[in-house]
Short mmCIF file of C-alpha atoms in Angstrom, two decimals:
data_model
loop_
_atom_site.label_atom_id
_atom_site.label_comp_id
_atom_site.label_asym_id
_atom_site.label_seq_id
_atom_site.Cartn_x
_atom_site.Cartn_y
_atom_site.Cartn_z
CA MET K 1142 82.80 67.63 32.88
CA SER K 1143 85.68 70.01 33.73
CA PRO K 1144 89.18 68.49 33.65
CA ASP K 1145 90.81 67.44 36.91
CA ILE K 1146 93.55 69.84 37.83
CA SER K 1147 96.16 69.00 40.46
CA SER K 1148 97.69 71.51 42.91
CA VAL K 1149 99.57 74.23 41.32
CA ALA K 1150 103.44 73.99 41.59
CA ASN K 1151 104.25 77.48 40.46
CA PRO K 1152 105.23 79.54 43.55
CA THR K 1153 103.81 82.73 42.10
CA LYS K 1154 100.48 81.18 41.26
CA THR K 1155 100.40 79.49 44.74
CA ARG K 1156 101.02 82.88 46.38
CA TRP K 1157 98.26 84.58 44.33
CA GLN K 1158 95.85 81.82 45.39
CA LYS K 1159 96.50 82.58 49.01
CA ILE K 1160 96.13 86.31 48.41
CA ALA K 1161 92.89 85.77 46.41
CA ARG K 1162 91.35 83.79 49.29
CA ARG K 1163 92.12 86.59 51.71
CA ILE K 1164 90.88 89.52 49.68
CA ARG K 1165 87.84 88.04 47.95
CA VAL K 1166 85.37 89.29 50.58
CA PRO K 1167 86.68 92.90 50.94
CA LEU K 1168 87.15 93.06 47.15
CA GLY K 1169 83.58 91.98 46.73
CA PHE K 1170 82.41 94.83 48.95
CA ALA K 1171 84.53 97.21 46.93
CA VAL K 1172 83.02 95.98 43.65
CA ALA K 1173 79.54 96.21 45.17
CA ALA K 1174 80.26 99.88 46.08
CA VAL K 1175 81.34 100.65 42.53
CA PHE K 1176 78.17 98.98 41.21
CA LEU K 1177 75.99 101.10 43.51
CA ILE K 1178 77.81 104.32 42.63
CA PHE K 1179 77.37 103.85 38.89
CA ALA K 1180 74.15 101.94 38.91
CA ARG K 1181 71.24 103.08 36.78
CA PRO K 1182 68.38 100.79 37.88
CA THR K 1183 65.06 100.83 36.20
CA PRO K 1184 61.77 98.95 37.08
CA GLY K 1185 62.53 96.56 34.31
CA SER K 1186 66.11 95.89 35.35
CA LEU K 1187 65.11 95.33 38.99
CA VAL K 1188 62.56 92.76 37.89
CA LEU K 1189 64.84 90.96 35.41
CA GLY K 1190 67.61 90.78 37.90
CA LEU K 1191 65.56 89.37 40.81
CA PRO K 1192 65.23 85.77 39.55
CA LEU K 1193 68.95 85.38 39.34
CA VAL K 1194 69.37 86.95 42.78
CA LEU K 1195 66.80 84.55 44.31
CA VAL K 1196 68.46 81.49 42.61
CA GLY K 1197 71.88 82.57 43.96
CA LEU K 1198 70.47 82.94 47.49
CA TRP K 1199 68.65 79.63 47.36
CA LEU K 1200 71.76 77.77 45.99
CA ARG K 1201 74.12 79.31 48.60
CA GLY K 1202 71.63 78.66 51.47
CA TYR K 1203 71.02 75.11 50.21
CA ALA K 1204 74.68 74.28 49.95
CA SER K 1205 75.57 75.74 53.38
CA GLY K 1206 73.09 73.26 54.91
CA TYR K 1207 75.15 70.36 53.66
CA VAL K 1208 78.78 71.35 53.82
CA LYS K 1209 81.03 70.55 56.73
CA LYS K 1210 84.04 72.61 56.01
CA ASN K 1211 87.49 71.02 56.47
CA SER K 1212 86.01 68.01 58.27
CA GLU K 1213 84.24 66.10 55.51
CA LEU K 1214 84.25 65.81 51.76
CA THR K 1215 80.59 66.63 51.11
CA GLN K 1216 79.21 64.80 48.10
CA THR K 1217 75.45 65.01 48.61
CA GLY K 1218 72.80 67.54 47.99
CA PRO K 1219 73.99 70.21 45.53
CA TYR K 1220 77.52 68.87 45.89
CA ALA K 1221 76.38 65.85 43.86
CA TYR K 1222 75.85 68.18 40.84
CA THR K 1223 78.72 70.62 41.22
CA ARG K 1224 81.81 70.76 43.32
CA ASN K 1225 81.31 74.48 44.06
CA PRO K 1226 77.69 75.27 44.58
CA LEU K 1227 78.55 78.15 46.91
CA TYR K 1228 80.60 79.92 44.28
CA LEU K 1229 78.02 79.17 41.63
CA GLY K 1230 75.42 80.72 43.84
CA SER K 1231 77.71 83.82 44.33
CA MET K 1232 78.02 84.12 40.52
CA ALA K 1233 74.27 83.96 40.07
CA LEU K 1234 73.95 86.64 42.73
CA ALA K 1235 76.49 88.86 41.08
CA ALA K 1236 74.92 88.44 37.65
CA GLY K 1237 71.50 89.30 39.13
CA PHE K 1238 72.82 92.47 40.78
CA ALA K 1239 74.55 93.44 37.48
CA VAL K 1240 71.29 93.07 35.61
CA ALA K 1241 69.43 94.97 38.33
CA ALA K 1242 71.91 97.78 38.34
CA GLY K 1243 71.60 98.23 34.56
CA ALA K 1244 75.06 96.89 33.77
CA VAL K 1245 73.75 95.09 30.61
CA SER K 1246 73.07 98.38 28.94
CA THR K 1247 75.60 99.65 26.44
CA ALA K 1248 76.44 102.61 28.66
CA ARG K 1249 77.39 100.52 31.56
CA TRP K 1250 79.12 97.59 29.77
CA TRP K 1251 82.31 98.17 31.66
CA LEU K 1252 80.63 97.21 34.91
CA LEU K 1253 79.95 93.72 33.51
CA VAL K 1254 83.58 93.51 32.39
CA LEU K 1255 84.67 94.53 35.89
CA LEU K 1256 82.51 91.85 37.37
CA ILE K 1257 83.85 89.11 35.05
CA ALA K 1258 87.40 90.23 35.70
CA MET K 1259 86.93 89.98 39.44
CA PHE K 1260 85.63 86.44 39.23
CA LEU K 1261 88.44 85.32 36.91
CA ALA K 1262 91.12 86.91 39.08
CA ILE K 1263 89.81 85.90 42.48
CA TYR K 1264 87.50 82.98 42.36
CA ILE K 1265 89.39 80.74 39.97
CA PRO K 1266 92.55 80.91 42.13
CA THR K 1267 90.44 80.42 45.19
CA ILE K 1268 88.72 77.32 43.80
CA LEU K 1269 92.09 75.81 42.70
CA SER K 1270 93.55 76.49 46.15
CA GLU K 1271 90.70 74.84 47.90
CA GLU K 1272 90.92 71.82 45.54
CA ALA K 1273 94.59 71.43 46.39
CA PHE K 1274 93.66 71.32 50.05
CA LEU K 1275 90.87 68.82 49.51
CA ARG K 1276 93.10 66.57 47.34
CA THR K 1277 95.69 66.50 50.10
CA ASN K 1278 93.28 65.84 52.97
CA PHE K 1279 90.60 63.57 51.38
CA ALA K 1280 91.76 60.43 49.55
CA ASP K 1281 88.48 60.18 47.63
CA PHE K 1282 88.57 63.67 46.20
CA GLY K 1283 90.13 62.51 42.91
CA ASP K 1284 87.26 60.13 42.28
CA TYR K 1285 84.80 62.78 43.29
CA ALA K 1286 86.35 65.30 40.91
CA ARG K 1287 86.15 62.87 38.03
CA ARG K 1288 82.42 62.35 38.55
CA VAL K 1289 81.30 65.87 39.46
CA PRO K 1290 82.10 69.09 37.46
CA ARG K 1291 84.05 71.86 38.99
CA LEU K 1292 81.31 74.58 38.48
CA LEU K 1293 78.66 74.11 35.82
CA PRO K 1294 76.35 71.38 37.31
CA ARG K 1295 75.47 67.95 36.01
CA LEU K 1296 71.89 67.27 34.96
CA THR K 1297 71.65 64.26 37.33
CA PRO K 1298 73.23 63.79 40.79
CA ALA K 1299 76.49 61.77 40.85
CA ARG K 1300 76.31 58.58 42.87
CA SER K 1301 78.99 56.74 44.77
CA ALA K 1302 79.51 54.43 47.70
CA ALA K 1303 80.70 57.34 49.78
CA SER K 1304 77.64 59.45 49.05
CA ASN K 1305 75.30 56.55 49.85
CA GLN K 1306 77.07 56.20 53.26
CA GLN K 1307 76.62 59.79 54.10
CA ALA K 1308 73.22 60.68 55.62
CA GLY K 1309 73.08 63.64 53.26
CA SER K 1310 70.25 66.01 54.15
CA PHE K 1311 69.95 69.71 54.64
CA ALA K 1312 70.65 70.72 58.25
CA PRO K 1313 69.25 74.13 59.31
CA GLU K 1314 71.87 74.36 62.06
CA ARG K 1315 74.62 74.28 59.44
CA TYR K 1316 72.95 77.14 57.53
CA ARG K 1317 73.02 79.12 60.76
CA HIS K 1318 76.48 78.06 61.73
CA HIS K 1319 77.91 79.26 58.39
CA ARG K 1320 75.87 82.60 58.89
CA GLU K 1321 74.59 82.24 55.40
CA TYR K 1322 71.64 84.44 56.37
CA ASN K 1323 74.10 87.35 55.96
CA ALA K 1324 73.86 86.80 52.21
CA LEU K 1325 70.08 87.27 52.41
CA ILE K 1326 70.38 90.38 54.47
CA GLY K 1327 73.07 91.82 52.17
CA ALA K 1328 71.03 91.03 49.01
CA ALA K 1329 67.93 92.73 50.51
CA ALA K 1330 70.05 95.79 51.41
CA ILE K 1331 71.49 96.08 47.96
CA TYR K 1332 68.07 95.75 46.30
CA ALA K 1333 66.72 98.41 48.70
CA VAL K 1334 69.49 100.87 47.73
CA LEU K 1335 68.90 100.12 44.06
CA ALA K 1336 65.17 100.77 44.49
CA LEU K 1337 65.94 104.08 46.27
CA LEU K 1338 68.31 105.04 43.47
CA MET K 1339 65.66 104.38 40.90
CA ALA K 1340 62.94 106.22 42.90
CA PHE K 1341 64.99 109.36 43.53
CA GLY K 1342 66.69 109.58 40.18
CA HIS K 1343 70.33 108.98 41.25
CA ARG K 1344 72.82 111.09 39.34
CA LEU K 1345 76.54 111.35 39.68
#
């Protein structure tokens, strides 16, 4: 289980956490554009990347049907295994796209480095910032953080009195409310572009 980290006191780090939360979506689009420009997909890479993409979509969709952002500390469903299933799903998606784009080849290794750098620079500060908010607004967050890992999931769901009190079940209306279907549309569009690049022999 990952260690419990309290809110960051360093003003510079706190400022970067705020910036990271604001730019993570546009930066994600920028990185996706770079991937598409330099992608060299093959039939094999598209097939190998697809399982990771599907796992990422499933995990994000599953988590979005449980979470009540800013109003409740969700501890059921995927949140009983990891505190950040949405971000874990995003990482699986990104890894799947990297494989599909041919970034695991020696000629495109720098694309993989770019992807890792983006997650380290953007998602770690974002997670820490969100944890600081949760710790301030939910008294049981400390106990929850001690039982559930920050990112890599437990093998079994964590149990607590709070989670037993919650009628934790997937709610399709929450999935729609969070517009998580956009991830599915975006993933399908990226895969379609990769397939076209492969079919027409994309060259820079």
